[in-house]
Amino acid sequence: MDMPARPYVFSQRAQQLTSSTIREILKVTERPEIISFAGGLPSPQGFPIARMRAAFDHVLDTAGAAALQYGPTEGYAPLRAWVAEDMRRHGAQVEPDEVLIVSGSQQALDMLGKLFIDPGSRVLVEAPSYLGALQSFSLCGPEFAAVPTDEGGLIPEAIDESLAAGARFVYVLPNFQNPTGLTLDLPRRVALVQRCAQLGLPVIEDDPYGELRYVGEALPSLLGLGRAAGATVIRLGSFSKVLAPGLRLGYVVAPREIIAKLVQIKQATDLHTATLTQMAVYETVRSGFLDEHLPRVRELYRRQCGYMLEAMRAHFPDTARWTQPEGGMFIWVTLASGVDAGRLLQQAVARNVAFVPGAPFFAGVAPWANTLRLSFVTVPEPSIRAGIAVLGDLIRHADAA
Ligand code: N5F
């Protein structure tokens, strides 16, 4: 006899779960005939496969037993020291014990949510902001409040006492933001950390793309500026976009009390990040490999970005506006008000083109349905032109409707 069906009883937290629009779209875009501007996937042309193979071989040959053993939750000490040194080279005084190695910066977002957010806690985010962070924070049931933005990104003056009241942190992407591609200029960075210092509001600086600048000069990190101004800045970095995302390796730089709490959360989450991966990445970067590798990646992304901007100028109608990124992987498009990018995506997929609609990137504010994110890094030039021509055609039709 069949047992009566018994419904699962999931936690209240599980009821907050949403699935990532990006990951859902990536499933569709795996079809080979699709020209996909959707995924934030780095270009595989930039993966240093031979160098990584040599590093893994070297680690296994010289320290195989240690590489295959459990390791400390804080991370592999030489890699923590390398991150601290790299921060110092970029103008922020950081000690190795202020660094925690994590399994991708996405893990840091998850752990920071657990550390800071109670149900109903206020969390300040840019409008729009990185979808994966909103998804992570959402699990903890925050009340999102959007910091107003303009064409220069987040407006620091908008973070006043009333917006910041009770807020646990402000989450900021200063370089080539995901999804807008915008960069926060130096006066805004300074104003932001000064304001947050006054308000006692911690800043989470998420910067996976900072090393991928191909126009203009690098700007100081919020971490460096914040330490000078007396603000608490928690900085997230990642090896995903400078080496490869399949490594699942990133790091957090924060004051020691915060690192200590994150270590406890990480113990409960996954004990530690893979030892072999940490050792092989350390072996790869320790003698300055990134100094020769990154210029090649930047040049590749600069060319790809140029192809897309050129195609957009040729094919998009005047009703569309878009950002001019100085680095990174994304262009953000704003269409005529009333055009729904979600509907446009359905029509585009029917013609074998994909992108990410802008709406899911908004929290704490009504989403702008007439926006979308384009990633230009993985698509060959002829397909960029063909795909943008299709989008241009669909946008014209939507404008006329
Ligand atoms: O360090 P890692 O690989 O965990 O990167 C996570 C992450 C953290 N912060 C920002 C601002 C990011 O953009 C990312 C990665 N974002 C990709 C994107 O397209 O939005 C991930 C897409 C890949 C996927 O969902 O499979």
XYZ file of N, CA, C and O in Angstrom, residues 74-240:
668
model
N 41.348 30.041 8.202
C 41.724 31.392 7.750
C 42.305 31.378 6.341
O 42.251 32.390 5.652
N 42.876 30.239 5.933
C 43.470 30.125 4.613
C 44.946 29.817 4.685
O 45.553 29.830 5.761
N 45.541 29.532 3.534
C 46.954 29.174 3.398
C 47.774 30.428 3.679
O 47.629 31.448 2.991
N 48.632 30.356 4.708
C 49.313 31.567 5.202
C 50.064 32.334 4.107
O 49.937 33.569 4.025
N 50.849 31.665 3.244
C 51.548 32.451 2.207
C 50.582 33.186 1.267
O 50.888 34.287 0.801
N 49.429 32.608 0.998
C 48.467 33.288 0.120
C 47.864 34.504 0.836
O 47.678 35.573 0.234
N 47.589 34.367 2.137
C 47.077 35.518 2.912
C 48.119 36.644 2.903
O 47.776 37.818 2.748
N 49.387 36.254 3.044
C 50.453 37.268 3.046
C 50.538 37.930 1.657
O 50.757 39.143 1.550
N 50.357 37.142 0.603
C 50.415 37.695 -0.760
C 49.279 38.719 -0.949
O 49.480 39.786 -1.511
N 48.079 38.382 -0.472
C 46.936 39.305 -0.614
C 47.236 40.609 0.136
O 47.030 41.707 -0.394
N 47.775 40.483 1.368
C 48.087 41.689 2.155
C 49.109 42.550 1.412
O 48.961 43.778 1.322
N 50.127 41.893 0.841
C 51.163 42.610 0.095
C 50.565 43.281 -1.137
O 50.884 44.439 -1.456
N 49.671 42.584 -1.811
C 49.016 43.136 -3.005
C 48.192 44.377 -2.636
O 48.202 45.381 -3.352
N 47.515 44.333 -1.481
C 46.747 45.499 -1.012
C 47.691 46.661 -0.728
O 47.389 47.816 -1.048
N 48.837 46.355 -0.120
C 49.806 47.432 0.175
C 50.307 48.054 -1.122
O 50.429 49.269 -1.232
N 50.558 47.204 -2.138
C 50.991 47.740 -3.441
C 49.924 48.672 -4.013
O 50.204 49.567 -4.786
N 48.664 48.416 -3.646
C 47.565 49.255 -4.126
C 47.199 50.346 -3.120
O 46.117 50.920 -3.193
N 48.059 50.584 -2.151
C 47.880 51.762 -1.306
C 47.075 51.568 -0.034
O 46.720 52.546 0.611
N 46.772 50.335 0.360
C 46.071 50.114 1.631
C 46.969 49.276 2.544
O 47.424 48.195 2.150
N 47.245 49.783 3.739
C 48.084 49.060 4.694
C 47.296 47.898 5.282
O 46.379 48.111 6.080
N 47.625 46.681 4.882
C 46.881 45.504 5.343
C 47.877 44.476 5.871
O 48.941 44.272 5.281
N 47.533 43.843 7.000
C 48.358 42.772 7.564
C 47.738 41.415 7.195
O 46.513 41.325 7.032
N 48.573 40.363 7.097
C 48.036 39.050 6.708
C 46.887 38.558 7.591
O 45.976 37.881 7.107
N 46.899 38.905 8.900
C 45.811 38.399 9.752
C 44.512 39.198 9.591
O 43.526 38.924 10.270
N 44.529 40.173 8.678
C 43.278 40.863 8.319
C 42.681 40.284 7.028
O 41.759 40.850 6.455
N 43.248 39.142 6.596
C 42.801 38.516 5.339
C 42.214 37.140 5.649
O 42.814 36.353 6.380
N 41.056 36.857 5.072
C 40.457 35.520 5.147
C 40.274 35.018 3.716
O 39.694 35.719 2.886
N 40.768 33.810 3.449
C 40.586 33.213 2.117
C 39.225 32.512 2.082
O 38.860 31.793 3.024
N 38.477 32.734 1.009
C 37.132 32.140 0.884
C 37.000 31.405 -0.445
O 37.810 31.589 -1.362
N 35.931 30.602 -0.533
C 35.701 29.789 -1.739
C 34.900 30.614 -2.749
O 33.733 30.356 -3.009
N 35.530 31.645 -3.304
C 34.838 32.583 -4.201
C 34.257 33.718 -3.390
O 33.824 33.523 -2.241
N 34.241 34.929 -3.965
C 33.722 36.052 -3.170
C 32.223 35.900 -2.916
O 31.681 36.495 -1.991
N 31.554 35.067 -3.715
C 30.130 34.804 -3.444
C 29.971 34.217 -2.037
O 29.009 34.519 -1.341
N 30.921 33.376 -1.616
C 30.839 32.817 -0.264
C 30.962 33.919 0.782
O 30.287 33.873 1.819
N 31.801 34.903 0.504
C 31.947 36.009 1.457
C 30.628 36.770 1.587
O 30.247 37.189 2.694
N 29.928 36.951 0.478
C 28.636 37.657 0.539
C 27.658 36.880 1.427
O 26.954 37.456 2.262
N 27.637 35.565 1.250
C 26.763 34.718 2.062
C 27.126 34.841 3.550
O 26.263 35.039 4.409
N 28.415 34.788 3.846
C 28.844 34.833 5.247
C 28.601 36.210 5.857
O 28.237 36.315 7.034
N 28.781 37.267 5.070
C 28.544 38.619 5.603
C 27.061 38.826 5.895
O 26.703 39.502 6.865
N 26.209 38.247 5.059
C 24.769 38.295 5.344
C 24.483 37.657 6.695
O 23.812 38.224 7.556
N 25.054 36.462 6.902
C 24.834 35.755 8.173
C 25.393 36.546 9.349
O 24.849 36.511 10.449
N 26.499 37.257 9.133
C 27.142 37.985 10.227
C 26.364 39.248 10.611
O 26.264 39.573 11.796
N 25.817 39.945 9.638
C 25.270 41.275 9.924
C 23.742 41.389 9.909
O 23.205 42.339 10.481
N 23.059 40.481 9.196
C 21.633 40.736 8.935
C 20.712 39.893 9.815
O 20.798 38.658 9.809
N 19.840 40.556 10.571
C 18.710 39.899 11.229
C 17.481 40.129 10.352
O 17.464 41.052 9.532
N 16.430 39.319 10.543
C 15.217 39.587 9.763
C 14.769 41.035 9.982
O 14.676 41.488 11.131
N 14.553 41.744 8.913
C 14.100 43.133 9.007
C 15.208 44.168 9.115
O 14.932 45.366 9.072
N 16.480 43.722 9.249
C 17.565 44.714 9.326
C 17.666 45.468 8.008
O 17.598 44.872 6.933
N 17.959 46.742 8.133
C 18.134 47.538 6.921
C 19.523 47.308 6.313
O 20.527 47.251 7.021
N 19.542 47.158 5.008
C 20.781 46.995 4.253
C 20.715 47.971 3.077
O 19.719 47.994 2.360
N 21.774 48.779 2.916
C 21.774 49.752 1.819
C 22.487 49.168 0.603
O 23.594 48.649 0.725
N 21.828 49.271 -0.534
C 22.417 48.769 -1.789
C 22.271 49.820 -2.880
O 21.391 50.679 -2.811
N 23.162 49.743 -3.872
C 23.020 50.619 -5.030
C 21.785 50.164 -5.829
O 21.383 49.016 -5.760
N 21.229 51.089 -6.596
C 20.104 50.749 -7.469
C 20.523 51.065 -8.904
O 20.607 52.239 -9.235
N 20.869 50.039 -9.696
C 20.831 48.600 -9.436
C 22.110 48.102 -8.760
O 23.075 48.837 -8.652
N 22.070 46.826 -8.307
C 23.234 46.220 -7.659
C 23.398 44.776 -8.139
O 22.555 44.254 -8.880
N 24.497 44.138 -7.693
C 24.802 42.773 -8.142
C 23.749 41.789 -7.621
O 23.563 41.622 -6.417
N 23.107 41.164 -8.580
C 22.021 40.227 -8.304
C 22.405 39.116 -7.325
O 21.628 38.740 -6.438
N 23.612 38.579 -7.474
C 24.047 37.472 -6.619
C 24.176 37.897 -5.156
O 23.955 37.095 -4.246
N 24.516 39.159 -4.921
C 24.593 39.660 -3.549
C 23.186 39.834 -2.989
O 22.905 39.447 -1.848
N 22.299 40.385 -3.794
C 20.914 40.557 -3.335
C 20.324 39.203 -2.976
O 19.633 39.046 -1.967
N 20.646 38.197 -3.791
C 20.127 36.845 -3.562
C 20.680 36.280 -2.244
O 19.932 35.709 -1.447
N 21.985 36.474 -2.013
C 22.596 35.990 -0.761
C 22.006 36.687 0.455
O 21.610 36.045 1.423
N 21.977 38.029 0.413
C 21.480 38.795 1.562
C 20.008 38.451 1.836
O 19.575 38.390 2.977
N 19.241 38.230 0.753
C 17.797 37.985 0.894
C 17.494 36.824 1.816
O 16.475 36.822 2.515
N 18.379 35.822 1.815
C 18.157 34.642 2.654
C 18.022 35.003 4.125
O 17.425 34.278 4.904
N 18.631 36.132 4.514
C 18.595 36.546 5.914
C 17.431 37.493 6.180
O 17.292 37.999 7.298
N 16.614 37.761 5.177
C 15.391 38.545 5.378
C 15.603 40.017 5.685
O 14.927 40.573 6.556
N 16.526 40.716 4.988
C 16.731 42.142 5.286
C 15.607 43.002 4.717
O 14.806 42.521 3.914
N 15.611 44.268 5.149
C 14.805 45.273 4.462
C 15.803 46.066 3.619
O 16.663 46.766 4.156
N 15.746 45.878 2.304
C 16.673 46.604 1.431
C 16.233 48.053 1.302
O 15.039 48.336 1.189
N 17.204 48.976 1.334
C 16.922 50.371 0.992
C 17.906 50.766 -0.106
O 19.102 50.487 -0.001
N 17.382 51.350 -1.173
C 18.223 51.693 -2.321
C 18.848 53.064 -2.106
O 18.172 54.011 -1.724
N 20.171 53.150 -2.361
C 20.831 54.451 -2.350
C 20.635 55.055 -3.745
O 20.961 54.409 -4.738
N 20.093 56.277 -3.823
C 19.870 56.868 -5.142
C 21.164 56.967 -5.949
O 22.254 57.169 -5.393
N 21.049 56.774 -7.262
C 22.200 56.817 -8.166
C 21.878 57.743 -9.338
O 20.711 58.023 -9.612
N 22.931 58.214 -10.000
C 22.748 58.942 -11.258
C 23.723 58.361 -12.277
O 24.254 57.266 -12.062
N 24.037 59.096 -13.332
C 24.904 58.519 -14.373
C 26.339 58.321 -13.884
O 27.123 57.640 -14.533
N 26.672 58.872 -12.711
C 27.996 58.645 -12.112
C 27.960 57.546 -11.057
O 28.921 57.360 -10.320
N 26.850 56.831 -10.950
C 26.736 55.766 -9.947
C 26.135 56.293 -8.643
O 25.376 57.272 -8.636
N 26.521 55.646 -7.541
C 25.960 55.964 -6.221
C 26.228 57.424 -5.821
O 27.325 57.937 -6.046
N 25.221 58.076 -5.235
C 25.354 59.475 -4.804
C 25.604 59.487 -3.288
O 24.689 59.243 -2.503
N 26.857 59.747 -2.858
C 27.179 59.633 -1.424
C 26.304 60.531 -0.557
O 25.904 60.122 0.542
N 26.017 61.752 -1.034
C 25.236 62.704 -0.228
C 23.846 62.154 0.096
O 23.196 62.626 1.034
N 23.389 61.188 -0.708
C 22.047 60.637 -0.475
C 22.026 59.742 0.764
O 20.957 59.420 1.285
N 23.217 59.328 1.244
C 23.236 58.504 2.467
C 23.199 59.452 3.655
O 24.223 59.909 4.158
N 21.996 59.785 4.092
C 21.860 60.704 5.224
C 21.454 59.910 6.465
O 21.313 58.688 6.414
N 21.278 60.645 7.574
C 20.965 59.976 8.856
C 19.728 59.097 8.725
O 19.669 58.018 9.301
N 18.727 59.584 7.986
C 17.481 58.827 7.973
C 17.630 57.566 7.121
O 17.142 56.499 7.490
N 18.354 57.651 5.986
C 18.551 56.442 5.170
C 19.426 55.428 5.928
O 19.204 54.221 5.879
N 20.425 55.951 6.652
C 21.379 55.069 7.331
C 20.858 54.555 8.685
O 21.470 53.666 9.272
N 19.725 55.098 9.143
C 19.240 54.746 10.492
C 19.061 53.237 10.615
O 18.288 52.629 9.875
N 19.804 52.635 11.536
C 19.673 51.195 11.791
C 20.282 50.317 10.713
O 20.219 49.090 10.809
N 20.880 50.917 9.676
C 21.427 50.090 8.586
C 22.648 49.326 9.067
O 23.466 49.853 9.816
N 22.775 48.085 8.644
C 23.897 47.245 9.074
C 25.142 47.490 8.221
O 26.257 47.322 8.679
N 24.940 47.802 6.947
C 26.081 48.139 6.076
C 25.550 48.720 4.778
O 24.347 48.660 4.502
N 26.477 49.304 4.001
C 26.156 49.678 2.616
C 27.049 48.835 1.718
O 28.248 48.691 1.965
N 26.452 48.238 0.702
C 27.159 47.328 -0.209
C 27.438 48.075 -1.517
O 26.513 48.537 -2.175
N 28.736 48.209 -1.850
C 29.135 49.074 -2.967
C 30.089 48.354 -3.921
O 31.012 47.656 -3.484
N 29.890 48.556 -5.218
C 30.803 48.022 -6.241
C 31.432 49.207 -6.967
O 30.842 49.752 -7.889
N 32.640 49.638 -6.530
C 33.174 50.905 -7.028
C 33.716 50.858 -8.456
O 33.759 51.892 -9.113
N 34.163 49.689 -8.925
C 34.810 49.614 -10.246
C 33.989 48.817 -11.238
O 33.712 47.637 -11.016
N 33.624 49.460 -12.368
C 32.968 48.761 -13.484
C 31.853 47.881 -12.929
O 31.825 46.672 -13.115
N 30.947 48.550 -12.272
C 29.928 47.885 -11.470
C 29.180 46.805 -12.255
O 28.945 46.965 -13.467
N 28.832 45.760 -11.562
C 27.909 44.761 -12.076
C 26.534 45.148 -11.525
O 26.377 45.151 -10.306
N 25.584 45.565 -12.327
C 25.471 45.396 -13.781
C 25.769 46.620 -14.646
O 25.738 46.493 -15.862
N 26.042 47.807 -14.098
C 26.014 49.001 -14.952
C 27.323 49.276 -15.700
O 27.326 50.056 -16.649
N 28.433 48.692 -15.246
C 29.727 49.026 -15.849
C 30.268 50.368 -15.372
O 31.340 50.785 -15.786
N 29.545 51.069 -14.474
C 29.960 52.407 -14.021
C 31.050 52.334 -12.952
O 31.121 51.384 -12.184
N 31.881 53.384 -12.928
C 32.963 53.490 -11.937
C 32.721 54.728 -11.075
O 32.431 55.809 -11.595
N 32.854 54.561 -9.780
C 32.684 55.681 -8.847
C 33.939 56.557 -8.905
O 35.042 56.048 -8.697
N 33.777 57.848 -9.184
C 34.971 58.698 -9.323
C 35.583 59.009 -7.943
O 34.991 58.698 -6.903
N 36.780 59.611 -7.961
C 37.519 59.807 -6.704
C 36.763 60.698 -5.710
O 36.654 60.335 -4.528
N 36.208 61.861 -6.135
C 35.481 62.667 -5.149
C 34.334 61.904 -4.488
O 34.117 62.027 -3.279
N 33.642 61.083 -5.248
C 32.537 60.321 -4.649
C 33.065 59.254 -3.685
O 32.445 58.966 -2.669
N 34.204 58.637 -4.032
C 34.779 57.637 -3.115
C 35.127 58.279 -1.780
O 34.826 57.740 -0.714
N 35.782 59.451 -1.870
C 36.192 60.134 -0.644
C 34.950 60.530 0.160
O 34.867 60.293 1.373
N 33.967 61.116 -0.540
C 32.742 61.550 0.149
C 32.033 60.359 0.804
O 31.539 60.457 1.926
N 32.035 59.234 0.102
C 31.340 58.046 0.627
C 31.984 57.554 1.919
O 31.289 57.329 2.924
N 33.322 57.399 1.923
C 33.947 56.846 3.134
C 33.879 57.858 4.291
O 33.714 57.457 5.453
N 33.967 59.161 3.972
C 33.861 60.158 5.052
C 32.477 60.109 5.688
O 32.318 60.133 6.906
N 31.476 60.029 4.841
C 30.106 59.970 5.321
C 29.875 58.718 6.162
O 29.264 58.759 7.230
N 30.379 57.580 5.667
C 30.172 56.327 6.390
C 30.942 56.332 7.708
O 30.486 55.746 8.699
N 32.112 57.008 7.731
C 32.859 57.137 8.990
C 32.014 57.931 9.993
O 31.862 57.526 11.149
N 31.438 59.059 9.534
C 30.611 59.889 10.428
C 29.404 59.119 10.961
O 29.036 59.226 12.120
N 28.780 58.348 10.057
C 27.543 57.662 10.424
C 27.807 56.334 11.140
O 26.878 55.678 11.597
N 29.091 55.913 11.195
C 29.400 54.602 11.786
C 28.811 53.463 10.978
O 28.456 52.414 11.520
N 28.732 53.664 9.666
C 28.104 52.665 8.789
C 29.198 51.856 8.075
O 29.982 52.414 7.310
N 29.277 50.533 8.321
C 30.290 49.734 7.622
C 30.025 49.703 6.106
O 28.874 49.713 5.674
N 31.119 49.679 5.350
C 31.027 49.604 3.891
C 31.512 48.226 3.460
O 32.594 47.801 3.871
N 30.742 47.532 2.636
C 31.256 46.323 1.976
C 31.639 46.727 0.558
O 30.785 47.155 -0.224
N 32.939 46.644 0.264
C 33.459 46.988 -1.059
C 33.678 45.687 -1.827
O 34.546 44.893 -1.468
N 32.890 45.463 -2.873
C 33.016 44.235 -3.666
C 33.700 44.606 -4.973
O 33.145 45.380 -5.755
N 34.897 44.068 -5.202
C 35.693 44.550 -6.334
C 36.342 43.425 -7.144
O 37.560 43.351 -7.264
N 35.531 42.550 -7.747
C 36.159 41.470 -8.523
C 36.755 41.939 -9.852
O 37.566 41.238 -10.445
N 36.340 43.133 -10.317
C 36.726 43.557 -11.679
C 37.808 44.624 -11.698
O 38.254 45.028 -12.774
N 38.231 45.132 -10.525
C 39.127 46.288 -10.449
C 40.399 46.166 -11.289
O 40.871 47.155 -11.839
N 40.950 44.944 -11.394
C 42.197 44.765 -12.154
C 41.961 44.755 -13.660
O 42.904 44.684 -14.439
N 40.691 44.797 -14.069
C 40.390 44.710 -15.502
C 40.086 46.084 -16.080
O 39.138 46.267 -16.833
N 40.905 47.076 -15.719
C 40.714 48.434 -16.264
C 41.492 48.563 -17.566
O 42.674 48.283 -17.614
N 40.785 49.012 -18.624
C 41.478 49.202 -19.909
C 41.390 50.635 -20.421
O 41.889 50.944 -21.493
N 40.737 51.533 -19.671
C 40.718 52.963 -20.012
C 41.045 53.741 -18.739
O 40.494 53.445 -17.675
N 41.941 54.721 -18.830
C 42.198 55.623 -17.696
C 43.021 54.981 -16.591
O 43.512 53.856 -16.703
N 43.162 55.749 -15.502
C 44.032 55.357 -14.393
C 43.246 54.687 -13.269
O 42.108 55.076 -12.996
N 43.894 53.734 -12.589
C 43.257 53.079 -11.439
C 42.974 54.112 -10.344
O 43.748 55.058 -10.149
N 41.863 53.933 -9.647
C 41.509 54.821 -8.534
C 41.743 54.095 -7.218
O 41.686 52.866 -7.165
N 41.997 54.841 -6.128
C 42.229 54.172 -4.842
C 40.994 53.396 -4.382
O 39.855 53.789 -4.664
N 41.260 52.297 -3.678
C 40.156 51.471 -3.189
C 39.430 52.170 -2.050
O 39.994 53.034 -1.364
N 38.182 51.764 -1.811
C 37.445 52.273 -0.648
C 38.143 51.816 0.623
O 38.132 52.524 1.635
N 38.785 50.627 0.567
C 39.508 50.141 1.739
C 40.605 51.125 2.142
O 40.692 51.535 3.307
N 41.444 51.518 1.172
C 42.546 52.437 1.471
C 42.020 53.788 1.939
O 42.476 54.326 2.968
N 41.056 54.323 1.205
C 40.500 55.629 1.571
C 39.772 55.550 2.915
O 39.849 56.459 3.740
N 39.067 54.451 3.119
C 38.272 54.285 4.338
C 39.152 54.199 5.570
O 38.837 54.764 6.621
N 40.279 53.477 5.435
C 41.174 53.360 6.600
C 41.724 54.728 6.970
O 41.865 55.045 8.145
N 42.027 55.549 5.947
C 42.532 56.896 6.234
C 41.449 57.761 6.887
O 41.746 58.627 7.705
N 40.189 57.520 6.537
C 39.090 58.366 7.030
C 38.449 57.824 8.307
O 37.525 58.445 8.843
N 38.899 56.664 8.764
C 38.314 56.086 9.977
C 37.000 55.352 9.750
O 36.222 55.142 10.679
N 36.767 54.917 8.504
C 35.547 54.130 8.217
C 35.884 52.645 8.284
O 37.035 52.248 8.053
N 34.890 51.831 8.619
C 35.064 50.380 8.557
C 34.752 49.931 7.141
O 33.623 50.084 6.679
N 35.769 49.385 6.457
C 35.543 48.870 5.106
C 35.908 47.391 5.080
O 36.978 46.994 5.554
N 34.994 46.594 4.543
C 35.224 45.165 4.360
C 35.362 44.973 2.857
O 34.431 45.262 2.104
N 36.550 44.560 2.438
C 36.790 44.490 0.997
C 36.785 43.039 0.515
O 37.434 42.179 1.123
N 36.074 42.773 -0.575
C 36.042 41.437 -1.173
C 36.821 41.438 -2.476
O 36.650 42.331 -3.308
N 37.689 40.451 -2.621
C 38.435 40.280 -3.865
C 38.247 38.864 -4.370
O 37.791 37.984 -3.635
N 38.618 38.641 -5.631
C 38.362 37.343 -6.248
C 39.445 37.005 -7.259
O 39.959 37.892 -7.944
N 39.779 35.725 -7.361
C 40.673 35.280 -8.433
C 39.876 34.869 -9.673
O 40.465 34.456 -10.669
N 38.536 34.973 -9.608
C 37.702 34.491 -10.720
C 37.960 35.243 -12.011
O 37.959 34.659 -13.082
